[in-house]
mmCIF file of C-alpha atoms in Angstrom:
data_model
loop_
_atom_site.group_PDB
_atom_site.id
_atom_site.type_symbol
_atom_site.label_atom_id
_atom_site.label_comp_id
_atom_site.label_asym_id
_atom_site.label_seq_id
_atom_site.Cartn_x
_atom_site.Cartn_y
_atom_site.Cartn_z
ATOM 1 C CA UNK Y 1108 12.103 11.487 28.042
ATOM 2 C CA UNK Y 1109 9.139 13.647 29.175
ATOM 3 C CA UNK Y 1110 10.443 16.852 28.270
ATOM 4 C CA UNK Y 1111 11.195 14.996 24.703
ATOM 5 C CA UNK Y 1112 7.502 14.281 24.449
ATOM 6 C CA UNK Y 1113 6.272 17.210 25.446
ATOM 7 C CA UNK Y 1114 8.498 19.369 23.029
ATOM 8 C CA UNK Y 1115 7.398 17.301 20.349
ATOM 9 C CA UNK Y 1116 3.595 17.653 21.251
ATOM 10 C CA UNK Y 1117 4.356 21.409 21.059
ATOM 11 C CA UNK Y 1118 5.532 21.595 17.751
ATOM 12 C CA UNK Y 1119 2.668 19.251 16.053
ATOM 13 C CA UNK Y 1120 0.312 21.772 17.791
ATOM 14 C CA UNK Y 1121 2.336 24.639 16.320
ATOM 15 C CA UNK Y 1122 2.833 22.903 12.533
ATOM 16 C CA UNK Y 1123 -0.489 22.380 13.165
ATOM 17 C CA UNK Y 1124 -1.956 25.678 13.322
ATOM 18 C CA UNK Y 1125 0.363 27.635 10.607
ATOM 19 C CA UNK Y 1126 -1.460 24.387 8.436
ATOM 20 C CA UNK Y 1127 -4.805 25.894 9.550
ATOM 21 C CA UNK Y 1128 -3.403 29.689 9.181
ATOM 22 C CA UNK Y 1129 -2.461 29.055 5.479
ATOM 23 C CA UNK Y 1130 -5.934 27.509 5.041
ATOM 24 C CA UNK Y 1131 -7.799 30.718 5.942
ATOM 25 C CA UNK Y 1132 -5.446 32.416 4.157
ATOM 26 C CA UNK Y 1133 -5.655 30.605 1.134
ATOM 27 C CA UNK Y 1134 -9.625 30.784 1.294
ATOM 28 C CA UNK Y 1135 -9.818 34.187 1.900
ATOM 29 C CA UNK Y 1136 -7.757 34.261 -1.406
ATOM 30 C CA UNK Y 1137 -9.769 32.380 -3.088
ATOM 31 C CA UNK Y 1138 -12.822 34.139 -1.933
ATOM 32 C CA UNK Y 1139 -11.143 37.327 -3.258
ATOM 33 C CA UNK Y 1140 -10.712 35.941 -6.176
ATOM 34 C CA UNK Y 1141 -14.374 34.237 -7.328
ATOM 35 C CA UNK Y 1142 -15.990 38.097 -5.980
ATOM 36 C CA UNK Y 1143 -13.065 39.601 -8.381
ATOM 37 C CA UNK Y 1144 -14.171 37.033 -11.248
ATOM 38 C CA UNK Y 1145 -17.827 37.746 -10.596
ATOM 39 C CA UNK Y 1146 -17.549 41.113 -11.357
ATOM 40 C CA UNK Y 1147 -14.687 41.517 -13.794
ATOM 41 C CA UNK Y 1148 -17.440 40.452 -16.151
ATOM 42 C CA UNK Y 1149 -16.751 36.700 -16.255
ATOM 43 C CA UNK Y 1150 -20.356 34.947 -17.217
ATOM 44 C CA UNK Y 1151 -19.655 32.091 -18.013
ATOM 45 C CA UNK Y 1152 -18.112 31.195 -14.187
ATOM 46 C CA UNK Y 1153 -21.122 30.278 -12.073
ATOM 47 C CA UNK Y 1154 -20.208 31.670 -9.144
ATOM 48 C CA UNK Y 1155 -23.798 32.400 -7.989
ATOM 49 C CA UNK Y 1156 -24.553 28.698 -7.551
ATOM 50 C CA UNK Y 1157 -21.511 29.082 -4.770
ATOM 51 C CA UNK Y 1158 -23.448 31.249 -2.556
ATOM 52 C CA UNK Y 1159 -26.808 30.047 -1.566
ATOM 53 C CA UNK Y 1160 -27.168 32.836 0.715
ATOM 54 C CA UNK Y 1161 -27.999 34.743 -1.989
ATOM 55 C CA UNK Y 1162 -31.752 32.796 -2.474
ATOM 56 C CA UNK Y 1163 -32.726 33.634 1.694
ATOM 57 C CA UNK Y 1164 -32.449 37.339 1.317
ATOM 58 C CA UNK Y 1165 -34.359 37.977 -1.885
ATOM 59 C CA UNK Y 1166 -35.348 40.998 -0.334
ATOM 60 C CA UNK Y 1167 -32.307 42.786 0.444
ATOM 61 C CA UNK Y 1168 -31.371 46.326 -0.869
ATOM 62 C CA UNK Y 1169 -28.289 47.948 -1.196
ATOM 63 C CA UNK Y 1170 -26.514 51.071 -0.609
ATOM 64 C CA UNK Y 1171 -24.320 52.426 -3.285
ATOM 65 C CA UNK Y 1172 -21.625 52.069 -0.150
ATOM 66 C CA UNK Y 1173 -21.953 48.700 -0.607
ATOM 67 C CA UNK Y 1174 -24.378 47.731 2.492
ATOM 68 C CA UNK Y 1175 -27.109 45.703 2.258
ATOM 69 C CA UNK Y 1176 -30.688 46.150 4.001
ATOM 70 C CA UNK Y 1177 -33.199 43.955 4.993
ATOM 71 C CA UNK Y 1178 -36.416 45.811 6.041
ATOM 72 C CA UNK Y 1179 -39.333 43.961 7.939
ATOM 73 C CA UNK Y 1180 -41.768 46.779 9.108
ATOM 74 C CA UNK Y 1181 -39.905 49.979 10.811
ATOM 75 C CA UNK Y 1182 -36.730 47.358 11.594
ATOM 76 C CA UNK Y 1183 -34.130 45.948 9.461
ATOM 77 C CA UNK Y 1184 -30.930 44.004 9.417
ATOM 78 C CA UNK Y 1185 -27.732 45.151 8.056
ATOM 79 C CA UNK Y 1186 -24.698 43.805 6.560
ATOM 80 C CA UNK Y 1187 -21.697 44.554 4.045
ATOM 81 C CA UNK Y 1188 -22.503 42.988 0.420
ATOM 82 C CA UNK Y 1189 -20.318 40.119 -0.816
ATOM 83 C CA UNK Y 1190 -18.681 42.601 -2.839
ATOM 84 C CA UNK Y 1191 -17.898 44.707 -0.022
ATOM 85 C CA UNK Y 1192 -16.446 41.574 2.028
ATOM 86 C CA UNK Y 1193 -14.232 40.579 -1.797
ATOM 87 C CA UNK Y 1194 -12.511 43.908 -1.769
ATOM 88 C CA UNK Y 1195 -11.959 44.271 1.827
ATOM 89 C CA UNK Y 1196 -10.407 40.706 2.449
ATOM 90 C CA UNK Y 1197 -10.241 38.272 5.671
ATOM 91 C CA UNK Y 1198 -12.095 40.441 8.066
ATOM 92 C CA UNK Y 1199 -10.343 40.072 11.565
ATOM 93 C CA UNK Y 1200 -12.355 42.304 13.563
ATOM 94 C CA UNK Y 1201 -15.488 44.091 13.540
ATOM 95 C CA UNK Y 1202 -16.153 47.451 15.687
ATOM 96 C CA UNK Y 1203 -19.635 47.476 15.997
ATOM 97 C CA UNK Y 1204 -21.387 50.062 17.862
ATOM 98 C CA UNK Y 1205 -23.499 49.934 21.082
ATOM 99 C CA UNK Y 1206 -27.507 48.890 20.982
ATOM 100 C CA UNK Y 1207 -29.194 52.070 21.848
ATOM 101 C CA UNK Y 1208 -26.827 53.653 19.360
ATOM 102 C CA UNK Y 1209 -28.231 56.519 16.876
ATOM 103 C CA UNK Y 1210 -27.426 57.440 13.668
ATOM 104 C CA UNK Y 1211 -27.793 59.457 10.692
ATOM 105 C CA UNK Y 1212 -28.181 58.686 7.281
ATOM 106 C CA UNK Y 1213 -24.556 58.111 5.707
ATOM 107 C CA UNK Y 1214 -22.972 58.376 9.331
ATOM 108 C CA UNK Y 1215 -20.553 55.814 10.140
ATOM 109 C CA UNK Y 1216 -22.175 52.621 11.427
ATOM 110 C CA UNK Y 1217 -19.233 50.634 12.345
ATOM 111 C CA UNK Y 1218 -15.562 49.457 10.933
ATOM 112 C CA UNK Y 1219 -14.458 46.327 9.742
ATOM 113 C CA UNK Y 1220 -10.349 45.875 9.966
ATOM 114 C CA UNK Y 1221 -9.312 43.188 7.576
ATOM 115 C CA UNK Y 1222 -5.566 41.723 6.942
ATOM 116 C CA UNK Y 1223 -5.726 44.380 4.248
ATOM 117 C CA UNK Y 1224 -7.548 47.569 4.848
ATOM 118 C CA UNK Y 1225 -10.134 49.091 7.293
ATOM 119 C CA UNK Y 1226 -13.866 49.479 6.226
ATOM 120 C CA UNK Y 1227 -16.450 51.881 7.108
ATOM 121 C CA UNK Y 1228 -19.833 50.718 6.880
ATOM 122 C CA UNK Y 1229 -22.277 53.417 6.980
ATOM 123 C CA UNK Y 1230 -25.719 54.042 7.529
ATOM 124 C CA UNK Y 1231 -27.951 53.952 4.713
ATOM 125 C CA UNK Y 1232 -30.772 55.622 6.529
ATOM 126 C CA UNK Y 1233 -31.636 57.290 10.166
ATOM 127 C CA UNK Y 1234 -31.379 54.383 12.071
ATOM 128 C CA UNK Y 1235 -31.259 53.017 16.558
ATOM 129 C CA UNK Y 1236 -29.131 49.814 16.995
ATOM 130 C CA UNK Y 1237 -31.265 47.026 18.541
ATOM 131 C CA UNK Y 1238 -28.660 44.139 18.162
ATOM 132 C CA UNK Y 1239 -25.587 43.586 17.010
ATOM 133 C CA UNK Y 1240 -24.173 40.780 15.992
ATOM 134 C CA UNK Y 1241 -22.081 38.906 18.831
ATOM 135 C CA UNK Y 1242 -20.579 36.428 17.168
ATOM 136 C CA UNK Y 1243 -18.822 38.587 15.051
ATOM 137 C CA UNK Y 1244 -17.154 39.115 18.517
ATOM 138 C CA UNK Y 1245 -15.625 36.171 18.296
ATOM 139 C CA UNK Y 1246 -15.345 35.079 14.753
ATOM 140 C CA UNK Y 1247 -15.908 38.408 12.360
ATOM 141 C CA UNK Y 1248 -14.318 35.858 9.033
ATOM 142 C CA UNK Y 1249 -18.364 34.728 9.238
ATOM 143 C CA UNK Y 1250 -18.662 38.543 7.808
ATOM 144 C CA UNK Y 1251 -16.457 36.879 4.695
ATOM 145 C CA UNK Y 1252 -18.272 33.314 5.212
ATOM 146 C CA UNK Y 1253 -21.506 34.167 4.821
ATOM 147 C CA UNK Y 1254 -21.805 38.403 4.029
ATOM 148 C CA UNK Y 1255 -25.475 38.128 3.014
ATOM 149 C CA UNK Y 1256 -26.763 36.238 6.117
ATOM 150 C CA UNK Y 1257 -24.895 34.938 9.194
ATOM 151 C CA UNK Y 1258 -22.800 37.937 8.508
ATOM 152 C CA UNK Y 1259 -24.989 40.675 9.330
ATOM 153 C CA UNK Y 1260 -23.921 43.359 11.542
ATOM 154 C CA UNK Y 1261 -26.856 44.758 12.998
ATOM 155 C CA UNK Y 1262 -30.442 45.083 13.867
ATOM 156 C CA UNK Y 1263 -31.966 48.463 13.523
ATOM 157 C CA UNK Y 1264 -35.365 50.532 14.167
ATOM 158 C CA UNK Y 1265 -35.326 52.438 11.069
ATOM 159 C CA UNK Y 1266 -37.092 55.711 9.745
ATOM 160 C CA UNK Y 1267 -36.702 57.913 6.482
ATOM 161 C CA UNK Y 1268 -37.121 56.772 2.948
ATOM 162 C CA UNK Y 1269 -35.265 53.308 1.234
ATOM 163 C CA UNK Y 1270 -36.312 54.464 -1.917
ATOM 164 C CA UNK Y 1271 -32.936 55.448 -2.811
ATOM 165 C CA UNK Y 1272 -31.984 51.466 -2.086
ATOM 166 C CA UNK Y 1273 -31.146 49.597 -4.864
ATOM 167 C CA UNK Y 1274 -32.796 46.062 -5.846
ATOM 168 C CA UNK Y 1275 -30.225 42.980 -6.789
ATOM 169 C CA UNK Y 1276 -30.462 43.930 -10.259
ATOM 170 C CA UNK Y 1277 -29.683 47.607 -10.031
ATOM 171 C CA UNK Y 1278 -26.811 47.003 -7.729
ATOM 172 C CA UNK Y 1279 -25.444 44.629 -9.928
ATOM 173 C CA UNK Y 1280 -25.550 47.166 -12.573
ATOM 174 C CA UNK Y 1281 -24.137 49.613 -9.796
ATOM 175 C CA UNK Y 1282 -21.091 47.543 -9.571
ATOM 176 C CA UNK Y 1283 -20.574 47.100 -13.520
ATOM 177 C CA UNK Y 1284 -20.241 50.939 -13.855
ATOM 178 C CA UNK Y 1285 -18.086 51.295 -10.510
ATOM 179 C CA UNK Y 1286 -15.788 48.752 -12.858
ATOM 180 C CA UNK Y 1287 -16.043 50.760 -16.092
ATOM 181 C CA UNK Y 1288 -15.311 53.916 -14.000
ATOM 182 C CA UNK Y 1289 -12.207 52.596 -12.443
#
């Protein structure tokens, strides 16, 4: 009678957790499609109101690569745009590199392996890591969750120009022609 217990524990556990594996799956879908909505020229879905990340990093500039940088000073913080996380899909790990790390403009930063693809995320400017991001470690989906803000990748000491960084606006403009190219 035990045994019969215990075997039936096991498979709630395991009904259980292909319930909560479809869920992420089925978010990730649907966060795949609202970015794909957002910029297959939809206006009149809202999804801005979706994302209030968007309204604590008013500052942020963005690569045409698709990264986003934060600068405070001669140190920023970096992350993939919500564009970037769209196209790339449920991110399942992230490869980030070491602090102390240095790097050249456009040099790989570090790689993002999704159910779908892998992503490069490069450097938008000479840059040393100061931080990374642990608890990407241990759940990188907060990369998909929240791109623009828990999501960030790293912390770096920066130097060169960001004058070739794009505001909101222009990015968003960036991505419309990026559509009409494809």
């Amino acid at each position: 009678k035990f045994k019969a217990i215990l075997a039936q524990v096991a498979a709630q556990r395991q009904e259980r957790s292909a319930e909560a594996l479809n869920f992420a799956h089925a978010m990730a879908a649907l966060r795949a499609t609202l970015g794909s909505l957002r910029f297959a020229g939809a206006k009149a879905f809202p999804v801005r109101s979706f994302a209030p990340a968007f309204r604590c990093f008013s500052d942020l500039r963005f690569a045409p690569t698709h990264e986003w940088f934060k600068a405070e000073g001669d140190s920023a913080t970096l992350g993939i745009s919500d564009f970037a996380q769209g196209q790339l899909g449920e991110v399942v790990y992230c490869e980030l590199p070491d602090v102390g790390a240095k790097f050249k403009s456009k040099d790989t930063l570090c790689t993002l392996e999704s159910v779908k693809a892998v992503g490069e995320v490069y450097a938008p400017v000479d840059c040393e890591v100061t931080a990374v991001n642990e608890k990407l470690q241990d759940e990188p989906a907060t990369v998909n969750e929240s791109p623009e803000d828990e999501g960030w990748l790293v912390k770096v000491k920066f130097t060169g120009d960001t004058g070739s960084l794009m505001d909101r606006a222009a990015y968003e403009k960036h991505l419309e022609s990026e559509k009409t190219e494809e």
